């Protein structure tokens, strides 16, 4: 339901909390924002504003090795300079605070516990070397190595207090096709054990992996549509399995096209050392 036109016709009518659009802007502060981020966040912002909905700003600073406070502050400044605003976030607060993932660890751990009690996650203390040695196949989608099923325990024992200082993986059911509708490009389907396999939900550093943190937050913050880059399509399939295991309803999905560097033809990314969105960051 597109609320925008209805709400304009009768502004005195409050939007129903169950149908009002809630979007989010969720940067990872591991570098300065580039034009690819700006394109995605602008789309997220515009879709929320066009629907007369609200938008949450969430700082995804979960990775202690890669994230820095200066990048967190810089992302807020840079997006404000682009004219974006939001209704809830680390710089303004709101009913779903805190908005920095590093301050929400207990919430993620509680969800890890729920998954461990169900016996759908297992400890996976294997080193990268062991995984590489045992690996047999690569994802048909992005060629990344699939986690070898030989390293999965034969039986997963449910437990009430998962050790937060070892990695935990979600057991992906074999032979399933995970389908979802992307609002922009239509239906996508991914096959378990061909396109992706058991994935990390918790890291040995005592923090959740991206897939778990983002699902817990999008659910807790009542996000109705996730807008993000097309490079995360496979993650959407993984996250749908987590929603399923937790008995939560997934949001709608909108994956934006990736922005390419006109000179190199590569997609913009921090690892490709893309130019920052605002030139004054070059000397920082
Ligand atoms: N934090 C992620 C990024 O900056 C986006 C995650 C998401 O939108 O789900 O790439």
PDB file of C-alpha atoms and ligand atoms in Angstrom:
ATOM      1  CA  UNK A   1       0.000   0.000   0.000  1.00  0.00           C
ATOM      2  CA  UNK A   2       1.400   3.363  -1.002  1.00  0.00           C
ATOM      3  CA  UNK A   3       0.588   5.548   1.990  1.00  0.00           C
ATOM      4  CA  UNK A   4       1.820   8.832   0.582  1.00  0.00           C
ATOM      5  CA  UNK A   5      -1.230   9.800  -1.451  1.00  0.00           C
ATOM      6  CA  UNK A   6      -3.722   8.617   1.183  1.00  0.00           C
ATOM      7  CA  UNK A   7      -2.018  10.554   3.941  1.00  0.00           C
ATOM      8  CA  UNK A   8      -1.940  13.731   1.901  1.00  0.00           C
ATOM      9  CA  UNK A   9      -5.689  13.424   1.345  1.00  0.00           C
ATOM     10  CA  UNK A  10      -6.418  13.093   5.074  1.00  0.00           C
ATOM     11  CA  UNK A  11      -3.483  14.453   7.086  1.00  0.00           C
ATOM     12  CA  UNK A  12      -5.353  14.158  10.393  1.00  0.00           C
ATOM     13  CA  UNK A  13      -5.309  10.358  10.065  1.00  0.00           C
ATOM     14  CA  UNK A  14      -2.231   8.849  11.769  1.00  0.00           C
ATOM     15  CA  UNK A  15      -0.469   6.159   9.763  1.00  0.00           C
ATOM     16  CA  UNK A  16      -1.135   2.675  11.059  1.00  0.00           C
ATOM     17  CA  UNK A  17       2.060   1.421  12.757  1.00  0.00           C
ATOM     18  CA  UNK A  18       1.704  -1.935  11.062  1.00  0.00           C
ATOM     19  CA  UNK A  19       1.709  -0.545   7.522  1.00  0.00           C
ATOM     20  CA  UNK A  20       3.702   2.726   7.709  1.00  0.00           C
ATOM     21  CA  UNK A  21       6.896   2.589   5.686  1.00  0.00           C
ATOM     22  CA  UNK A  22      10.075   2.416   7.765  1.00  0.00           C
ATOM     23  CA  UNK A  23      13.379   2.438   5.988  1.00  0.00           C
ATOM     24  CA  UNK A  24      16.960   2.633   7.122  1.00  0.00           C
ATOM     25  CA  UNK A  25      20.372   3.955   6.188  1.00  0.00           C
ATOM     26  CA  UNK A  26      22.999   1.589   7.562  1.00  0.00           C
ATOM     27  CA  UNK A  27      26.622   2.462   6.716  1.00  0.00           C
ATOM     28  CA  UNK A  28      29.619   0.490   7.943  1.00  0.00           C
ATOM     29  CA  UNK A  29      32.200   2.986   9.230  1.00  0.00           C
ATOM     30  CA  UNK A  30      35.262   1.224   7.863  1.00  0.00           C
ATOM     31  CA  UNK A  31      36.254   4.040   5.471  1.00  0.00           C
ATOM     32  CA  UNK A  32      34.939   7.288   4.001  1.00  0.00           C
ATOM     33  CA  UNK A  33      31.671   7.079   2.075  1.00  0.00           C
ATOM     34  CA  UNK A  34      31.981   6.995  -1.739  1.00  0.00           C
ATOM     35  CA  UNK A  35      29.487   7.730  -4.520  1.00  0.00           C
ATOM     36  CA  UNK A  36      28.129   4.164  -4.459  1.00  0.00           C
ATOM     37  CA  UNK A  37      27.023   4.629  -0.843  1.00  0.00           C
ATOM     38  CA  UNK A  38      25.512   8.011  -1.681  1.00  0.00           C
ATOM     39  CA  UNK A  39      23.448   6.495  -4.528  1.00  0.00           C
ATOM     40  CA  UNK A  40      22.088   3.703  -2.299  1.00  0.00           C
ATOM     41  CA  UNK A  41      21.391   5.915   0.719  1.00  0.00           C
ATOM     42  CA  UNK A  42      19.732   8.543  -1.460  1.00  0.00           C
ATOM     43  CA  UNK A  43      17.418   5.839  -2.842  1.00  0.00           C
ATOM     44  CA  UNK A  44      16.662   4.584   0.691  1.00  0.00           C
ATOM     45  CA  UNK A  45      15.911   8.117   1.851  1.00  0.00           C
ATOM     46  CA  UNK A  46      13.771   8.984  -1.179  1.00  0.00           C
ATOM     47  CA  UNK A  47      11.703   5.809  -0.981  1.00  0.00           C
ATOM     48  CA  UNK A  48      10.933   6.522   2.691  1.00  0.00           C
ATOM     49  CA  UNK A  49      10.093  10.173   2.080  1.00  0.00           C
ATOM     50  CA  UNK A  50       7.974   9.425  -1.033  1.00  0.00           C
ATOM     51  CA  UNK A  51       5.959   6.953   1.052  1.00  0.00           C
ATOM     52  CA  UNK A  52       5.509   9.519   3.833  1.00  0.00           C
ATOM     53  CA  UNK A  53       7.342   7.048   6.043  1.00  0.00           C
ATOM     54  CA  UNK A  54      10.220   7.371   8.461  1.00  0.00           C
ATOM     55  CA  UNK A  55      13.871   6.496   8.170  1.00  0.00           C
ATOM     56  CA  UNK A  56      16.323   5.213  10.751  1.00  0.00           C
ATOM     57  CA  UNK A  57      20.078   5.821  10.652  1.00  0.00           C
ATOM     58  CA  UNK A  58      22.018   2.844  11.996  1.00  0.00           C
ATOM     59  CA  UNK A  59      25.780   2.819  12.465  1.00  0.00           C
ATOM     60  CA  UNK A  60      26.991  -0.713  11.630  1.00  0.00           C
ATOM     61  CA  UNK A  61      30.230  -0.436  13.591  1.00  0.00           C
ATOM     62  CA  UNK A  62      30.304  -4.069  14.647  1.00  0.00           C
ATOM     63  CA  UNK A  63      33.751  -4.989  13.325  1.00  0.00           C
ATOM     64  CA  UNK A  64      36.282  -3.816  15.944  1.00  0.00           C
ATOM     65  CA  UNK A  65      39.232  -4.267  13.549  1.00  0.00           C
ATOM     66  CA  UNK A  66      37.875  -2.221  10.646  1.00  0.00           C
ATOM     67  CA  UNK A  67      35.575   0.423  12.114  1.00  0.00           C
ATOM     68  CA  UNK A  68      36.641   3.816  13.442  1.00  0.00           C
ATOM     69  CA  UNK A  69      34.773   6.579  15.244  1.00  0.00           C
ATOM     70  CA  UNK A  70      36.089   9.179  12.793  1.00  0.00           C
ATOM     71  CA  UNK A  71      34.390   7.297   9.917  1.00  0.00           C
ATOM     72  CA  UNK A  72      31.133   7.055  11.913  1.00  0.00           C
ATOM     73  CA  UNK A  73      31.091  10.808  12.481  1.00  0.00           C
ATOM     74  CA  UNK A  74      32.249  11.462   8.907  1.00  0.00           C
ATOM     75  CA  UNK A  75      29.410   9.382   7.402  1.00  0.00           C
ATOM     76  CA  UNK A  76      26.781  11.399   9.289  1.00  0.00           C
ATOM     77  CA  UNK A  77      28.415  14.694   8.254  1.00  0.00           C
ATOM     78  CA  UNK A  78      28.776  13.643   4.612  1.00  0.00           C
ATOM     79  CA  UNK A  79      25.185  12.456   4.245  1.00  0.00           C
ATOM     80  CA  UNK A  80      23.858  15.601   5.904  1.00  0.00           C
ATOM     81  CA  UNK A  81      25.932  17.609   3.422  1.00  0.00           C
ATOM     82  CA  UNK A  82      24.130  15.685   0.649  1.00  0.00           C
ATOM     83  CA  UNK A  83      20.838  16.924   2.099  1.00  0.00           C
ATOM     84  CA  UNK A  84      19.682  13.654   3.679  1.00  0.00           C
ATOM     85  CA  UNK A  85      17.932  13.588   7.032  1.00  0.00           C
ATOM     86  CA  UNK A  86      16.487  10.873   9.257  1.00  0.00           C
ATOM     87  CA  UNK A  87      13.989  10.494  12.060  1.00  0.00           C
ATOM     88  CA  UNK A  88      15.932   8.228  14.428  1.00  0.00           C
ATOM     89  CA  UNK A  89      19.652   7.682  14.749  1.00  0.00           C
ATOM     90  CA  UNK A  90      22.783   7.967  16.887  1.00  0.00           C
ATOM     91  CA  UNK A  91      22.886  11.769  16.608  1.00  0.00           C
ATOM     92  CA  UNK A  92      19.222  12.327  17.545  1.00  0.00           C
ATOM     93  CA  UNK A  93      18.046   9.278  19.511  1.00  0.00           C
ATOM     94  CA  UNK A  94      14.570   7.808  19.309  1.00  0.00           C
ATOM     95  CA  UNK A  95      12.427   4.958  20.605  1.00  0.00           C
ATOM     96  CA  UNK A  96      14.643   2.223  19.126  1.00  0.00           C
ATOM     97  CA  UNK A  97      17.969   3.479  20.520  1.00  0.00           C
ATOM     98  CA  UNK A  98      20.832   2.658  20.734  1.00  0.00           C
ATOM     99  CA  UNK A  99      21.628   2.927  17.024  1.00  0.00           C
ATOM    100  CA  UNK A 100      25.252   1.855  17.065  1.00  0.00           C
ATOM    101  CA  UNK A 101      25.623  -1.866  16.659  1.00  0.00           C
ATOM    102  CA  UNK A 102      28.577  -1.908  19.057  1.00  0.00           C
ATOM    103  CA  UNK A 103      26.125  -0.854  21.788  1.00  0.00           C
ATOM    104  CA  UNK A 104      23.601  -3.608  21.008  1.00  0.00           C
ATOM    105  CA  UNK A 105      25.698  -6.733  21.606  1.00  0.00           C
ATOM    106  CA  UNK A 106      23.392  -8.143  24.313  1.00  0.00           C
ATOM    107  CA  UNK A 107      20.469  -8.109  21.909  1.00  0.00           C
ATOM    108  CA  UNK A 108      22.459 -10.066  19.321  1.00  0.00           C
ATOM    109  CA  UNK A 109      23.739 -12.503  21.913  1.00  0.00           C
ATOM    110  CA  UNK A 110      20.175 -13.201  23.073  1.00  0.00           C
ATOM    111  CA  UNK A 111      19.284 -14.107  19.497  1.00  0.00           C
ATOM    112  CA  UNK A 112      22.357 -16.335  19.174  1.00  0.00           C
ATOM    113  CA  UNK A 113      21.101 -18.078  22.308  1.00  0.00           C
ATOM    114  CA  UNK A 114      17.653 -18.613  20.757  1.00  0.00           C
ATOM    115  CA  UNK A 115      19.267 -20.154  17.683  1.00  0.00           C
ATOM    116  CA  UNK A 116      21.584 -22.322  19.817  1.00  0.00           C
ATOM    117  CA  UNK A 117      18.638 -23.553  21.893  1.00  0.00           C
ATOM    118  CA  UNK A 118      16.933 -24.615  18.666  1.00  0.00           C
ATOM    119  CA  UNK A 119      20.050 -26.431  17.503  1.00  0.00           C
ATOM    120  CA  UNK A 120      20.265 -24.548  14.199  1.00  0.00           C
ATOM    121  CA  UNK A 121      23.723 -23.071  14.842  1.00  0.00           C
ATOM    122  CA  UNK A 122      26.940 -24.834  15.766  1.00  0.00           C
ATOM    123  CA  UNK A 123      30.401 -23.837  17.010  1.00  0.00           C
ATOM    124  CA  UNK A 124      32.862 -23.609  14.151  1.00  0.00           C
ATOM    125  CA  UNK A 125      36.319 -22.919  15.544  1.00  0.00           C
ATOM    126  CA  UNK A 126      38.084 -23.913  12.299  1.00  0.00           C
ATOM    127  CA  UNK A 127      40.973 -21.809  11.094  1.00  0.00           C
ATOM    128  CA  UNK A 128      40.931 -20.308   7.611  1.00  0.00           C
ATOM    129  CA  UNK A 129      43.663 -22.802   6.711  1.00  0.00           C
ATOM    130  CA  UNK A 130      41.512 -25.779   7.709  1.00  0.00           C
ATOM    131  CA  UNK A 131      38.573 -24.432   5.728  1.00  0.00           C
ATOM    132  CA  UNK A 132      40.685 -23.819   2.649  1.00  0.00           C
ATOM    133  CA  UNK A 133      42.199 -27.301   2.910  1.00  0.00           C
ATOM    134  CA  UNK A 134      38.822 -29.017   3.196  1.00  0.00           C
ATOM    135  CA  UNK A 135      37.040 -26.864   0.684  1.00  0.00           C
ATOM    136  CA  UNK A 136      35.568 -28.621  -2.297  1.00  0.00           C
ATOM    137  CA  UNK A 137      33.276 -26.250  -4.121  1.00  0.00           C
ATOM    138  CA  UNK A 138      32.681 -22.610  -4.898  1.00  0.00           C
ATOM    139  CA  UNK A 139      29.487 -20.615  -4.975  1.00  0.00           C
ATOM    140  CA  UNK A 140      27.934 -20.595  -8.436  1.00  0.00           C
ATOM    141  CA  UNK A 141      26.967 -16.963  -7.828  1.00  0.00           C
ATOM    142  CA  UNK A 142      30.092 -15.187  -6.593  1.00  0.00           C
ATOM    143  CA  UNK A 143      32.752 -17.950  -6.724  1.00  0.00           C
ATOM    144  CA  UNK A 144      33.446 -17.620  -3.000  1.00  0.00           C
ATOM    145  CA  UNK A 145      34.438 -20.927  -1.351  1.00  0.00           C
ATOM    146  CA  UNK A 146      31.464 -22.785   0.146  1.00  0.00           C
ATOM    147  CA  UNK A 147      31.919 -23.834   3.750  1.00  0.00           C
ATOM    148  CA  UNK A 148      32.727 -27.580   3.510  1.00  0.00           C
ATOM    149  CA  UNK A 149      29.985 -29.756   4.993  1.00  0.00           C
ATOM    150  CA  UNK A 150      32.667 -32.170   6.193  1.00  0.00           C
ATOM    151  CA  UNK A 151      33.531 -29.607   8.894  1.00  0.00           C
ATOM    152  CA  UNK A 152      29.963 -29.498  10.132  1.00  0.00           C
ATOM    153  CA  UNK A 153      29.285 -31.659  13.239  1.00  0.00           C
ATOM    154  CA  UNK A 154      27.313 -34.836  12.488  1.00  0.00           C
ATOM    155  CA  UNK A 155      24.853 -33.903  15.181  1.00  0.00           C
ATOM    156  CA  UNK A 156      24.094 -30.408  16.463  1.00  0.00           C
ATOM    157  CA  UNK A 157      23.469 -30.417  20.190  1.00  0.00           C
ATOM    158  CA  UNK A 158      21.110 -27.622  21.345  1.00  0.00           C
ATOM    159  CA  UNK A 159      22.675 -25.485  24.065  1.00  0.00           C
ATOM    160  CA  UNK A 160      21.530 -22.676  26.382  1.00  0.00           C
ATOM    161  CA  UNK A 161      24.733 -20.690  26.777  1.00  0.00           C
ATOM    162  CA  UNK A 162      26.750 -20.527  23.539  1.00  0.00           C
ATOM    163  CA  UNK A 163      30.379 -19.520  24.096  1.00  0.00           C
ATOM    164  CA  UNK A 164      30.593 -15.972  22.668  1.00  0.00           C
ATOM    165  CA  UNK A 165      34.339 -16.258  22.046  1.00  0.00           C
ATOM    166  CA  UNK A 166      34.180 -18.903  19.359  1.00  0.00           C
ATOM    167  CA  UNK A 167      32.660 -18.554  15.876  1.00  0.00           C
ATOM    168  CA  UNK A 168      29.154 -19.951  15.331  1.00  0.00           C
ATOM    169  CA  UNK A 169      27.634 -20.951  12.016  1.00  0.00           C
ATOM    170  CA  UNK A 170      24.060 -21.310  10.836  1.00  0.00           C
ATOM    171  CA  UNK A 171      23.268 -24.758   9.472  1.00  0.00           C
ATOM    172  CA  UNK A 172      21.834 -24.202   6.009  1.00  0.00           C
ATOM    173  CA  UNK A 173      19.279 -26.888   5.044  1.00  0.00           C
ATOM    174  CA  UNK A 174      20.329 -28.808   1.920  1.00  0.00           C
ATOM    175  CA  UNK A 175      18.499 -28.773  -1.393  1.00  0.00           C
ATOM    176  CA  UNK A 176      16.321 -25.734  -0.788  1.00  0.00           C
ATOM    177  CA  UNK A 177      15.568 -22.910  -3.143  1.00  0.00           C
ATOM    178  CA  UNK A 178      15.271 -19.544  -1.412  1.00  0.00           C
ATOM    179  CA  UNK A 179      13.154 -17.119  -3.431  1.00  0.00           C
ATOM    180  CA  UNK A 180      12.205 -13.542  -2.800  1.00  0.00           C
ATOM    181  CA  UNK A 181      10.874 -10.558  -4.697  1.00  0.00           C
ATOM    182  CA  UNK A 182      13.131  -7.597  -5.170  1.00  0.00           C
ATOM    183  CA  UNK A 183      11.009  -4.443  -5.547  1.00  0.00           C
ATOM    184  CA  UNK A 184      13.171  -3.176  -8.407  1.00  0.00           C
ATOM    185  CA  UNK A 185      14.143  -6.259 -10.405  1.00  0.00           C
ATOM    186  CA  UNK A 186      11.552  -8.903  -9.494  1.00  0.00           C
ATOM    187  CA  UNK A 187      12.031 -12.503  -8.408  1.00  0.00           C
ATOM    188  CA  UNK A 188      15.404 -13.971  -7.366  1.00  0.00           C
ATOM    189  CA  UNK A 189      16.110 -17.571  -6.352  1.00  0.00           C
ATOM    190  CA  UNK A 190      19.211 -19.070  -4.773  1.00  0.00           C
ATOM    191  CA  UNK A 191      19.959 -22.728  -4.128  1.00  0.00           C
ATOM    192  CA  UNK A 192      21.321 -23.831  -0.790  1.00  0.00           C
ATOM    193  CA  UNK A 193      24.642 -25.682  -0.954  1.00  0.00           C
ATOM    194  CA  UNK A 194      25.204 -24.487  -4.520  1.00  0.00           C
ATOM    195  CA  UNK A 195      24.996 -20.740  -4.176  1.00  0.00           C
ATOM    196  CA  UNK A 196      25.743 -20.531  -0.462  1.00  0.00           C
ATOM    197  CA  UNK A 197      26.302 -22.844   2.481  1.00  0.00           C
ATOM    198  CA  UNK A 198      26.642 -22.665   6.288  1.00  0.00           C
ATOM    199  CA  UNK A 199      27.443 -19.064   7.146  1.00  0.00           C
ATOM    200  CA  UNK A 200      28.860 -17.266  10.183  1.00  0.00           C
ATOM    201  CA  UNK A 201      26.458 -15.716  12.655  1.00  0.00           C
ATOM    202  CA  UNK A 202      28.992 -15.043  15.412  1.00  0.00           C
ATOM    203  CA  UNK A 203      32.693 -14.222  15.468  1.00  0.00           C
ATOM    204  CA  UNK A 204      35.448 -15.213  17.850  1.00  0.00           C
ATOM    205  CA  UNK A 205      35.900 -11.544  18.843  1.00  0.00           C
ATOM    206  CA  UNK A 206      32.646 -11.776  20.850  1.00  0.00           C
ATOM    207  CA  UNK A 207      30.579  -9.896  18.253  1.00  0.00           C
ATOM    208  CA  UNK A 208      27.862 -11.020  15.821  1.00  0.00           C
ATOM    209  CA  UNK A 209      28.578 -11.517  12.139  1.00  0.00           C
ATOM    210  CA  UNK A 210      26.899  -9.105   9.709  1.00  0.00           C
ATOM    211  CA  UNK A 211      24.037 -11.476   8.773  1.00  0.00           C
ATOM    212  CA  UNK A 212      22.839 -11.890  12.360  1.00  0.00           C
ATOM    213  CA  UNK A 213      23.258  -8.253  13.459  1.00  0.00           C
ATOM    214  CA  UNK A 214      21.378  -6.892  10.462  1.00  0.00           C
ATOM    215  CA  UNK A 215      18.432  -9.286  10.853  1.00  0.00           C
ATOM    216  CA  UNK A 216      18.106  -8.592  14.593  1.00  0.00           C
ATOM    217  CA  UNK A 217      18.212  -4.839  13.967  1.00  0.00           C
ATOM    218  CA  UNK A 218      15.879  -4.705  10.981  1.00  0.00           C
ATOM    219  CA  UNK A 219      13.382  -6.749  12.985  1.00  0.00           C
ATOM    220  CA  UNK A 220      13.776  -4.770  16.246  1.00  0.00           C
ATOM    221  CA  UNK A 221      13.604  -1.422  14.439  1.00  0.00           C
ATOM    222  CA  UNK A 222      10.477  -2.550  12.563  1.00  0.00           C
ATOM    223  CA  UNK A 223      11.968  -1.852   9.156  1.00  0.00           C
ATOM    224  CA  UNK A 224       9.401  -2.516   6.425  1.00  0.00           C
ATOM    225  CA  UNK A 225      11.750  -2.237   3.420  1.00  0.00           C
ATOM    226  CA  UNK A 226      15.486  -2.859   3.249  1.00  0.00           C
ATOM    227  CA  UNK A 227      17.203  -0.794   0.540  1.00  0.00           C
ATOM    228  CA  UNK A 228      20.805  -1.790  -0.159  1.00  0.00           C
ATOM    229  CA  UNK A 229      23.291  -2.626  -2.895  1.00  0.00           C
ATOM    230  CA  UNK A 230      22.872  -5.497  -5.334  1.00  0.00           C
ATOM    231  CA  UNK A 231      26.096  -7.039  -4.007  1.00  0.00           C
ATOM    232  CA  UNK A 232      24.016  -8.182  -1.011  1.00  0.00           C
ATOM    233  CA  UNK A 233      21.436 -10.266  -2.935  1.00  0.00           C
ATOM    234  CA  UNK A 234      23.014 -13.503  -1.699  1.00  0.00           C
ATOM    235  CA  UNK A 235      23.003 -12.146   1.847  1.00  0.00           C
ATOM    236  CA  UNK A 236      19.276 -11.550   1.506  1.00  0.00           C
ATOM    237  CA  UNK A 237      18.813 -15.272   0.853  1.00  0.00           C
ATOM    238  CA  UNK A 238      20.869 -16.115   3.970  1.00  0.00           C
ATOM    239  CA  UNK A 239      18.940 -13.598   6.040  1.00  0.00           C
ATOM    240  CA  UNK A 240      15.596 -15.064   4.931  1.00  0.00           C
ATOM    241  CA  UNK A 241      16.703 -18.359   6.516  1.00  0.00           C
ATOM    242  CA  UNK A 242      17.414 -16.523   9.767  1.00  0.00           C
ATOM    243  CA  UNK A 243      14.006 -14.811   9.704  1.00  0.00           C
ATOM    244  CA  UNK A 244      12.487 -18.219   9.121  1.00  0.00           C
ATOM    245  CA  UNK A 245      14.358 -19.851  12.027  1.00  0.00           C
ATOM    246  CA  UNK A 246      13.404 -17.008  14.372  1.00  0.00           C
ATOM    247  CA  UNK A 247       9.748 -16.975  13.303  1.00  0.00           C
ATOM    248  CA  UNK A 248       9.977 -13.341  12.178  1.00  0.00           C
ATOM    249  CA  UNK A 249       8.429 -11.818   9.051  1.00  0.00           C
ATOM    250  CA  UNK A 250      11.062 -10.544   6.618  1.00  0.00           C
ATOM    251  CA  UNK A 251      10.824  -6.966   5.324  1.00  0.00           C
ATOM    252  CA  UNK A 252      10.436  -6.084   1.647  1.00  0.00           C
ATOM    253  CA  UNK A 253      13.632  -5.837  -0.382  1.00  0.00           C
ATOM    254  CA  UNK A 254      14.980  -3.267  -2.838  1.00  0.00           C
ATOM    255  CA  UNK A 255      18.485  -3.818  -4.180  1.00  0.00           C
ATOM    256  CA  UNK A 256      20.118  -0.868  -5.922  1.00  0.00           C
ATOM    257  CA  UNK A 257      22.428  -1.195  -8.940  1.00  0.00           C
ATOM    258  CA  UNK A 258      26.120  -0.894  -8.106  1.00  0.00           C
ATOM    259  CA  UNK A 259      27.957   2.234  -9.178  1.00  0.00           C
ATOM    260  CA  UNK A 260      30.921   1.583 -11.477  1.00  0.00           C
ATOM    261  CA  UNK A 261      34.134   3.583 -11.706  1.00  0.00           C
ATOM    262  CA  UNK A 262      34.027   5.117 -15.214  1.00  0.00           C
ATOM    263  CA  UNK A 263      37.822   4.792 -15.553  1.00  0.00           C
ATOM    264  CA  UNK A 264      38.519   1.284 -14.275  1.00  0.00           C
ATOM    265  CA  UNK A 265      35.098  -0.289 -14.904  1.00  0.00           C
ATOM    266  CA  UNK A 266      35.283  -1.793 -11.397  1.00  0.00           C
ATOM    267  CA  UNK A 267      32.499  -1.289  -8.923  1.00  0.00           C
ATOM    268  CA  UNK A 268      33.075   1.406  -6.348  1.00  0.00           C
ATOM    269  CA  UNK A 269      34.130  -0.042  -3.010  1.00  0.00           C
ATOM    270  CA  UNK A 270      36.385   0.782  -0.111  1.00  0.00           C
ATOM    271  CA  UNK A 271      38.722  -2.025  -1.101  1.00  0.00           C
ATOM    272  CA  UNK A 272      39.039  -0.564  -4.618  1.00  0.00           C
ATOM    273  CA  UNK A 273      40.129   2.682  -2.987  1.00  0.00           C
ATOM    274  CA  UNK A 274      37.266   4.608  -4.546  1.00  0.00           C
ATOM    275  CA  UNK A 275      37.338   8.377  -4.239  1.00  0.00           C
ATOM    276  CA  UNK A 276      35.493   9.676  -1.190  1.00  0.00           C
ATOM    277  CA  UNK A 277      32.109  11.335  -1.642  1.00  0.00           C
ATOM    278  CA  UNK A 278      33.431  14.653  -0.366  1.00  0.00           C
ATOM    279  CA  UNK A 279      36.895  15.730  -1.568  1.00  0.00           C
ATOM    280  CA  UNK A 280      37.861  17.240   1.807  1.00  0.00           C
ATOM    281  CA  UNK A 281      38.190  13.641   3.105  1.00  0.00           C
ATOM    282  CA  UNK A 282      41.156  13.067   0.783  1.00  0.00           C
ATOM    283  CA  UNK A 283      43.541  14.710   3.206  1.00  0.00           C
ATOM    284  CA  UNK A 284      42.100  13.215   6.386  1.00  0.00           C
TER     285      UNK A 284
HETATM  286  N1  LIG B   1      26.410  -1.874   6.382  1.00  0.00           N
HETATM  287  C1  LIG B   1      26.370  -2.358   5.040  1.00  0.00           C
HETATM  288  C2  LIG B   1      27.241  -1.504   4.144  1.00  0.00           C
HETATM  289  O1  LIG B   1      27.605  -0.391   4.487  1.00  0.00           O
HETATM  290  C3  LIG B   1      24.980  -2.386   4.476  1.00  0.00           C
HETATM  291  C4  LIG B   1      24.221  -3.482   5.066  1.00  0.00           C
HETATM  292  C5  LIG B   1      22.778  -3.563   4.662  1.00  0.00           C
HETATM  293  O2  LIG B   1      22.258  -2.595   4.085  1.00  0.00           O
HETATM  294  O3  LIG B   1      22.179  -4.565   4.956  1.00  0.00           O
HETATM  295  O4  LIG B   1      27.589  -1.955   3.081  1.00  0.00           O
END
